[in-house]
Each structure stands twice: as structure tokens, then as C-alpha cells.
PDB file of C-alpha atoms in Angstrom:
ATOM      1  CA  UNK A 319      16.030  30.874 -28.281  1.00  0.00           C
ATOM      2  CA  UNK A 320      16.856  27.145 -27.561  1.00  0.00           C
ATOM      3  CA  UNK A 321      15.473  23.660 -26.606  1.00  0.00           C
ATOM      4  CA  UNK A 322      16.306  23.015 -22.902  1.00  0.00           C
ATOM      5  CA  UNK A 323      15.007  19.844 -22.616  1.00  0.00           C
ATOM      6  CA  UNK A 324      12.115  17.221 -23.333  1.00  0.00           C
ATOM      7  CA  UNK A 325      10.021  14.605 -21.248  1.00  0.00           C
ATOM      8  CA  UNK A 326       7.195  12.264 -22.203  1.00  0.00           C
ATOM      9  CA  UNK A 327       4.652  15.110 -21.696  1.00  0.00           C
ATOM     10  CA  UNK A 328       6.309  18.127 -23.077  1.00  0.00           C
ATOM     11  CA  UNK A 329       9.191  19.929 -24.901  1.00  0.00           C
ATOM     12  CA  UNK A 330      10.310  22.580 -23.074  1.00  0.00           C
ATOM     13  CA  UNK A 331      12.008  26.075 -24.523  1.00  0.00           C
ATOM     14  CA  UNK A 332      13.914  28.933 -23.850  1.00  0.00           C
ATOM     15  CA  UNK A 333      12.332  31.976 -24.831  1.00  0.00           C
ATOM     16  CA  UNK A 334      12.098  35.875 -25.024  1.00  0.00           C
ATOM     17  CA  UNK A 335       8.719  37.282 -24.241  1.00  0.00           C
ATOM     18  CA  UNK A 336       7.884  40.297 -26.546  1.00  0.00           C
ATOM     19  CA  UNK A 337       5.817  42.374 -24.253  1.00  0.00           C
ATOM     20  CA  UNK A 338       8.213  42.434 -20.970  1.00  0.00           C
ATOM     21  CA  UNK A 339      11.607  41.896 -22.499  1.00  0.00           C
ATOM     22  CA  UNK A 340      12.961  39.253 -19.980  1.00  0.00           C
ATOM     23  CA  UNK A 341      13.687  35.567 -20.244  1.00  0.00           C
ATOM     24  CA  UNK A 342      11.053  32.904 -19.821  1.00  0.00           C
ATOM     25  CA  UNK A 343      10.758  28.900 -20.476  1.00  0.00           C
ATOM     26  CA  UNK A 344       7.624  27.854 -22.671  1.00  0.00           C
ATOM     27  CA  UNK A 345       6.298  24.124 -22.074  1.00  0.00           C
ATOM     28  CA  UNK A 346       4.587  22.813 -25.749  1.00  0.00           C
ATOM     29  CA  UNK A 347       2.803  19.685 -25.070  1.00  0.00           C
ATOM     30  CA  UNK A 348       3.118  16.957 -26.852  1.00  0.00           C
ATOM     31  CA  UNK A 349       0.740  16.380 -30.289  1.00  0.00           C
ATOM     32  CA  UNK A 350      -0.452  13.104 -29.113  1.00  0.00           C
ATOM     33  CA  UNK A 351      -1.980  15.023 -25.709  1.00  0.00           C
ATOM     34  CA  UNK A 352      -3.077  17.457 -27.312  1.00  0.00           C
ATOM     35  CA  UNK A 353      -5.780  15.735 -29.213  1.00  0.00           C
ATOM     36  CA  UNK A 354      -7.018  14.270 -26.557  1.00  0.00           C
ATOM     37  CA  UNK A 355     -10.014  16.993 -25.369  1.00  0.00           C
ATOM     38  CA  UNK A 356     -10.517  15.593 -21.823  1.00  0.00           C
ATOM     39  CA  UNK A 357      -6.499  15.585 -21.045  1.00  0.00           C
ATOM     40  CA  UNK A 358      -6.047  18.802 -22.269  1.00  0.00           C
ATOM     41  CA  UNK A 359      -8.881  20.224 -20.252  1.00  0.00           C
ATOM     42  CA  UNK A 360      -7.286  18.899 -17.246  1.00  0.00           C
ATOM     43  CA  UNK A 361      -3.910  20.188 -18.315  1.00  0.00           C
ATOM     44  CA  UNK A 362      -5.766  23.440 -18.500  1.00  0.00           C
ATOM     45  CA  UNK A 363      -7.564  23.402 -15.310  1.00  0.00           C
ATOM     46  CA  UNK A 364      -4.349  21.957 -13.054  1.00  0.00           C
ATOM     47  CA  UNK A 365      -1.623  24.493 -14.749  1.00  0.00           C
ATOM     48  CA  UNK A 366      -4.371  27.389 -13.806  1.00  0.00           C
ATOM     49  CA  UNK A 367      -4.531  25.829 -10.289  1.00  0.00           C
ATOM     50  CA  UNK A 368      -0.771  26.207 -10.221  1.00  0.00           C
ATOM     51  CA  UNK A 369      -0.163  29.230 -11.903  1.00  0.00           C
ATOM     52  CA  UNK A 370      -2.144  30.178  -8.284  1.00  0.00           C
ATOM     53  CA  UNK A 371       0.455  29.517  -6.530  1.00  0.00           C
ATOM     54  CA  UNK A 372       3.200  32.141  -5.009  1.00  0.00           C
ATOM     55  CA  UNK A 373       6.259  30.901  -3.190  1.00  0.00           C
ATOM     56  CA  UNK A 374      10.015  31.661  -3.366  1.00  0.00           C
ATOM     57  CA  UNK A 375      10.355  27.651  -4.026  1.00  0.00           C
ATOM     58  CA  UNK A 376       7.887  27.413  -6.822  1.00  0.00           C
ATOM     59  CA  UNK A 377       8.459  28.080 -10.979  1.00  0.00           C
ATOM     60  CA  UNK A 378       6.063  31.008 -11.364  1.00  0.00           C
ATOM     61  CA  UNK A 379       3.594  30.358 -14.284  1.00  0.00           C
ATOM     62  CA  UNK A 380       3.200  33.368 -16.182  1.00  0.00           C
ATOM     63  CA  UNK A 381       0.732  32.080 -18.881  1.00  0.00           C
ATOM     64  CA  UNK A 382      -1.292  28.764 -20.048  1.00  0.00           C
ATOM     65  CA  UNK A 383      -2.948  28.687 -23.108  1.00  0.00           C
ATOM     66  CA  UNK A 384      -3.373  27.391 -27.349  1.00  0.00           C
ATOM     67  CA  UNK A 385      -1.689  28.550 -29.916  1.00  0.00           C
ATOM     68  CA  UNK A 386      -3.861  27.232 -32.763  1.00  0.00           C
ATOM     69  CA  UNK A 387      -3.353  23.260 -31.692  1.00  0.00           C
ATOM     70  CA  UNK A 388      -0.617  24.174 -29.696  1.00  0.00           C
ATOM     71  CA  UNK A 389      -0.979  24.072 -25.974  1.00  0.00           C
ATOM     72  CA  UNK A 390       1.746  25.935 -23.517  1.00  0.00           C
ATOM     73  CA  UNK A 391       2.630  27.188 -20.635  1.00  0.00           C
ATOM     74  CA  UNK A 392       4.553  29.812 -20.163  1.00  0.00           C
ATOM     75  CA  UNK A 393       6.946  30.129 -17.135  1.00  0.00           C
ATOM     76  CA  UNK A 394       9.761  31.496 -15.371  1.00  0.00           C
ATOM     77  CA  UNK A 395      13.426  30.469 -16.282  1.00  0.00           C
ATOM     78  CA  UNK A 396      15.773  29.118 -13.870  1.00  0.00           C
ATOM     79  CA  UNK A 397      18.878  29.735 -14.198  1.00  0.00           C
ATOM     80  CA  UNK A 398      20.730  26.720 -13.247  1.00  0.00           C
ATOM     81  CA  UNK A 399      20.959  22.865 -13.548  1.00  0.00           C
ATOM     82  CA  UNK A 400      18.141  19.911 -12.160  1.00  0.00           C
ATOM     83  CA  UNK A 401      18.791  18.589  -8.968  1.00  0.00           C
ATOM     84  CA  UNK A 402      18.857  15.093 -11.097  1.00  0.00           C
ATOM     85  CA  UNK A 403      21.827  16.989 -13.469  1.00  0.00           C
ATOM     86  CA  UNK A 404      23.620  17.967 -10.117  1.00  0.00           C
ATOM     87  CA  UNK A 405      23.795  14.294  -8.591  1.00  0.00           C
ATOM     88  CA  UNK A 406      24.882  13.197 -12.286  1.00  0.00           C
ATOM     89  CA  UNK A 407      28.010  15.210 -12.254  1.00  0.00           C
ATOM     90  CA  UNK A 408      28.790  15.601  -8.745  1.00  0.00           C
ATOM     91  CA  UNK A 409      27.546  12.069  -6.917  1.00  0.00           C
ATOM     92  CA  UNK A 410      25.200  12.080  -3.750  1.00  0.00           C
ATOM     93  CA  UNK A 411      25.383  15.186  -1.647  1.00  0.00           C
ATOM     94  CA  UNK A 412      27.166  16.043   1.213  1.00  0.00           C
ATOM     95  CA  UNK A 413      24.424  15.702   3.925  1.00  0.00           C
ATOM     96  CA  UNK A 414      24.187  19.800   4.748  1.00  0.00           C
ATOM     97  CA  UNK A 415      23.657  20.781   1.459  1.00  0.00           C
ATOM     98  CA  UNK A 416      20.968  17.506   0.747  1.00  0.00           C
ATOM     99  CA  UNK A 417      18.970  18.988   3.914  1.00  0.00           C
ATOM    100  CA  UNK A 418      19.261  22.565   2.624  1.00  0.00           C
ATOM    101  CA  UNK A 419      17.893  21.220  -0.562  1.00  0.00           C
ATOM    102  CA  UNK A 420      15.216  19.009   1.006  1.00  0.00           C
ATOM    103  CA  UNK A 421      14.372  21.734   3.325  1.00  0.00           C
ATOM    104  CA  UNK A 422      12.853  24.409   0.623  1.00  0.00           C
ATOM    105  CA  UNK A 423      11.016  21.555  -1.535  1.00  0.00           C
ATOM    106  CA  UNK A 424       9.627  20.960   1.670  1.00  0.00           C
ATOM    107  CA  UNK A 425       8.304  24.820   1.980  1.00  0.00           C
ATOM    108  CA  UNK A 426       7.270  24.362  -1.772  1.00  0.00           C
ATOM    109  CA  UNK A 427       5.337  21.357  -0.534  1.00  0.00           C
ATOM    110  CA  UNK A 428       3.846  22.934   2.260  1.00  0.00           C
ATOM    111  CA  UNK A 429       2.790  26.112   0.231  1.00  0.00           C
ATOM    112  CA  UNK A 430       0.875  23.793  -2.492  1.00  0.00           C
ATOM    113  CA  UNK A 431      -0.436  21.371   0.263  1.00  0.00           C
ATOM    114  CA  UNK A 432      -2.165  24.321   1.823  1.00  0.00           C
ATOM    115  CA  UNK A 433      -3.710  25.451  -1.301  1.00  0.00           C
ATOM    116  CA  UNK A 434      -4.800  21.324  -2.444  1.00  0.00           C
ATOM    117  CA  UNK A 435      -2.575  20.980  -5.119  1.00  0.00           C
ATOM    118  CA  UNK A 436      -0.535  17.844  -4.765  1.00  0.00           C
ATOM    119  CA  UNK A 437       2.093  17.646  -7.172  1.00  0.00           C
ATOM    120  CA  UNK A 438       2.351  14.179  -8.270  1.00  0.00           C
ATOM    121  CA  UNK A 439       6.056  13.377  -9.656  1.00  0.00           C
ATOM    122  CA  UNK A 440       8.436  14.760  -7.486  1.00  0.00           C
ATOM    123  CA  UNK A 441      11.708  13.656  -8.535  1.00  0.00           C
ATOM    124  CA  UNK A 442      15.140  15.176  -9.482  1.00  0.00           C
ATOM    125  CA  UNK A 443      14.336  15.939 -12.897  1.00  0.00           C
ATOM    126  CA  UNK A 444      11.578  18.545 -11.398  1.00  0.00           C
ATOM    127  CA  UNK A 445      13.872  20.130  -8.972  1.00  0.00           C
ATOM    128  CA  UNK A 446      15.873  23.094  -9.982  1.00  0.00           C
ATOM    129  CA  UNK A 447      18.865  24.865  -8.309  1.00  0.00           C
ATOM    130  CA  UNK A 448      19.575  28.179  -8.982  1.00  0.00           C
ATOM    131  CA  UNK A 449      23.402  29.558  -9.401  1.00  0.00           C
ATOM    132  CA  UNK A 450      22.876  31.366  -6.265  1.00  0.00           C
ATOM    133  CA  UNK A 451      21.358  27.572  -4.495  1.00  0.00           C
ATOM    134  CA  UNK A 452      17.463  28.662  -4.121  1.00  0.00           C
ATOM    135  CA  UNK A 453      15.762  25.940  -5.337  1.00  0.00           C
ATOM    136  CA  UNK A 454      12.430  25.931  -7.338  1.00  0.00           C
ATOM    137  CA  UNK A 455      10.005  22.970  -7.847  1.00  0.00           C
ATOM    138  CA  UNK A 456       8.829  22.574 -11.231  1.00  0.00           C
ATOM    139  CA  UNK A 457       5.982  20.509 -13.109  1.00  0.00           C
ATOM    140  CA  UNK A 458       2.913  21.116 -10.894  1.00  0.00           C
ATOM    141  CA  UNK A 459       0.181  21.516 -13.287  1.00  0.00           C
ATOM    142  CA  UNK A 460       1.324  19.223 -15.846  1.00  0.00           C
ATOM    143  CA  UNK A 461       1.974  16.392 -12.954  1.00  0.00           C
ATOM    144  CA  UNK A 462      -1.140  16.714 -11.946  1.00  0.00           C
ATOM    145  CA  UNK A 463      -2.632  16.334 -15.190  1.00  0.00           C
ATOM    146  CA  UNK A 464      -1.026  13.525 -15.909  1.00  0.00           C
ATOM    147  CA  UNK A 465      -1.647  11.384 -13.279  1.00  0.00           C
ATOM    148  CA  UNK A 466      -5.134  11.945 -13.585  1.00  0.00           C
ATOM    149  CA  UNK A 467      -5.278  11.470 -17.310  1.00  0.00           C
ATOM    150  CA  UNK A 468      -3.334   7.852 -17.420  1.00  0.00           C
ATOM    151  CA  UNK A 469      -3.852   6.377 -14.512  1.00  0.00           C
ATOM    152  CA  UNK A 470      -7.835   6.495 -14.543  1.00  0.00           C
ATOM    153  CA  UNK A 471      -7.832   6.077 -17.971  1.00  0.00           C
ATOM    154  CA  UNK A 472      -5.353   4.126 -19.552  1.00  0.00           C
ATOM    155  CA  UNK A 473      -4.721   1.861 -16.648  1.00  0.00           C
ATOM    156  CA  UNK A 474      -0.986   2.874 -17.278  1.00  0.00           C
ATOM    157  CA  UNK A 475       1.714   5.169 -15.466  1.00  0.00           C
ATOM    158  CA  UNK A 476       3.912   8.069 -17.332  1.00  0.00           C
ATOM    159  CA  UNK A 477       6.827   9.721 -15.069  1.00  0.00           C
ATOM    160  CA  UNK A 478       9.760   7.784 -13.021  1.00  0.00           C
ATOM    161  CA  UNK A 479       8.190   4.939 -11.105  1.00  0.00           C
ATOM    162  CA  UNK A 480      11.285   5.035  -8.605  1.00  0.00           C
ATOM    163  CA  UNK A 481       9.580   7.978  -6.975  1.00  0.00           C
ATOM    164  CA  UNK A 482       6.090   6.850  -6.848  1.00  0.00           C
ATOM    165  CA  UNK A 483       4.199   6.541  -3.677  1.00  0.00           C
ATOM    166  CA  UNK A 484       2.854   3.035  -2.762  1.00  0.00           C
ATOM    167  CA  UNK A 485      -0.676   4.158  -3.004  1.00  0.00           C
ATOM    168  CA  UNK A 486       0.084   6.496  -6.354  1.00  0.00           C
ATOM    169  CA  UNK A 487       2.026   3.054  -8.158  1.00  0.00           C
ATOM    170  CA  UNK A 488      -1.430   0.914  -7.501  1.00  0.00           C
ATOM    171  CA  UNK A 489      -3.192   4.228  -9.099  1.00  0.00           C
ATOM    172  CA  UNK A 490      -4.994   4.785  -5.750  1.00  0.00           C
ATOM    173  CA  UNK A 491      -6.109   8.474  -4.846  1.00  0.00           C
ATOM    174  CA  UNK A 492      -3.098   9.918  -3.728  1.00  0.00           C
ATOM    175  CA  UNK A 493      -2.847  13.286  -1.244  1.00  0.00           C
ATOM    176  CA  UNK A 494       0.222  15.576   0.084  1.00  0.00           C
ATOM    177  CA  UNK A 495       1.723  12.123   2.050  1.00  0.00           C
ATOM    178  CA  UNK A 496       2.550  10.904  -1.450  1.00  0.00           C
ATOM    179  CA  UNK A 497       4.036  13.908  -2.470  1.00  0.00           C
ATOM    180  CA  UNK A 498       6.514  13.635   0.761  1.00  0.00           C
ATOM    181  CA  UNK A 499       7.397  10.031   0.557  1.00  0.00           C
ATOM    182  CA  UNK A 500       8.236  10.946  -3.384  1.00  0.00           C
ATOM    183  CA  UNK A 501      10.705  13.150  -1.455  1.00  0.00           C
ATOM    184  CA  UNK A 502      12.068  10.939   1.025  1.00  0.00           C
ATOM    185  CA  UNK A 503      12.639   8.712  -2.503  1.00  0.00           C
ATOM    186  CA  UNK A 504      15.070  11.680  -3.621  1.00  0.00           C
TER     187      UNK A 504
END
């Protein structure tokens, strides 16, 4: 239906799904990923891993897969604007609403901690807020993927640096602390 937005991984889409009539957003990697067999693999692998996750706090992943070389995922829409979008038009947060915020990435966090996924590149960008103020985390599988993929390959980093961990910007093994000192960062 429309392009809602793009980052170094992926181009992301608005989209009607055939089968179930409702609303979803479709994530097309990039070309130049998608020739690479042992990224895409672990883009695979990670966006299953988080498709297995459930929570009121987390985009539900509906689907992963290839459309001839084509390589999605298919996932629910949010309604509603980035946390990085919200601090663009509105300035920092009154303190309530930044701990109301910060309070259900935190039960996202928890949620994928206890089922060892660690999400990798938490930041604004990969924070939504509904209309209603529920807020969803985005990006696990293909965070997850990345990191991998560049850091112990390439030697080199691809998402906002200004949220890394310590131990995630000297591309050591990083866990669910890294995750939460990405979100003291935001």
C-alpha cells in the first residue's frame, strides 16, 4: 500500500495480506544481504527465534520467508509514530510519560531475555508508540542478525553507535546487560 520507511538493512512496507484481510508491515531486505548465504541464514534463523516470541510489548511476526531472491518478514502494523519521530517533534519527555515508556520496553526486554534472544540495537528508531500509548519493540530478528553478520565478519558495525553497549562497540559477545544499557542510552 505504501513505503513506511527504510534503514541500512531493510525497506519496510505497508501492506494488505490476502488471506486474513487486515493490515500488516512487510520487511524486504536489502539485495546486497541477500546474496550473502551465511547472513541470510542467520536472518532466517534469528527472525524465527523472534517470531517465538509473545508479549503485549513486542511486533508480532506473522511470517519470514523468500520470495524468489526476495527475503521478508512479515509483521504486525503499528499504528503510530517511533519513539525517535516522537522526541523529533515534541523534544525530551516529560519524566512520567519517559518512565511509562521505559517501563514496557523493559517488559519487552524481560520477555526476550527469558527466552535468550537479546535484541541488539535498541534505540528510538525501533520503538513504536501506539495512538492509544502501548508501546511495541521492533527489529529483533533482524538486530540480531546483524550484529552477528558484521561484526564477526566484516570487522565493521551497522545500526546507531550512540546506543551501543561498551562491550557490543569493541564487537565483544554481548548478553541482555547490553540490551539495558542501550536503554538507559534512550
Amino acid at each position: 500500500l505504501e513505503k513506511l520507511g527504510e534503514g541500512g538493512m531493510a525497506i519496510v512496507y505497508k501492506a494488505r495480506c490476502r488471506l486474513l484481510h487486515r493490515i500488516v508491515a512487510i520487511k524486504l531486505l536489502r539485495p546486497q544481504y541477500a546474496s550473502d548465504e551465511e547472513f541470510v541464514e542467520r536472518f532466517r534463523r534469528e527472525s524465527q527465534a523472534a517470531a517465538s516470541l509473545s508479549h503485549p510489548n513486542v511486533v508480532n511476526i506473522y511470517d519470514v520467508g523468500k520470495d524468489g531472491d526476495k527475503y521478508y518478514i512479515v509483521m504486525e502494523y503499528v499504528k503510530g509514530d517511533s519513539l525517535r519521530e516522537i522526541l523529533r517533534k515534541n523534544g525530551p519527555l516529560p519524566p512520567g510519560r519517559a518512565a511509562w515508556i521505559a517501563s514496557q520496553i523493559c517488559e519487552a526486554l524481560d520477555h526476550a531475555h527469558r527466552n535468550n534472544i537479546v535484541h541488539r540495537d535498541i534505540k528510538p528508531h525501533n520503538i513504536l508508540v501506539t495512538e492509544d500509548g502501548m508501546v511495541k519493540v521492533t527489529d529483533f530478528g533482524i538486530a540480531r542478525a546483524t550484529t552477528a553478520a558484521t561484526l564477526t565478519e566484516t570487522g565493521t558495525v551497522i545500526g546507531t553507535v550512540n546506543y551501543f553497549s561498551p562491550e557490543q562497540a569493541r564487537g565483544a559477545p554481548v548478553g541482555a546487560q547490553s540490551d539495558l544499557y542501550s536503554l538507559g542510552v534512550v
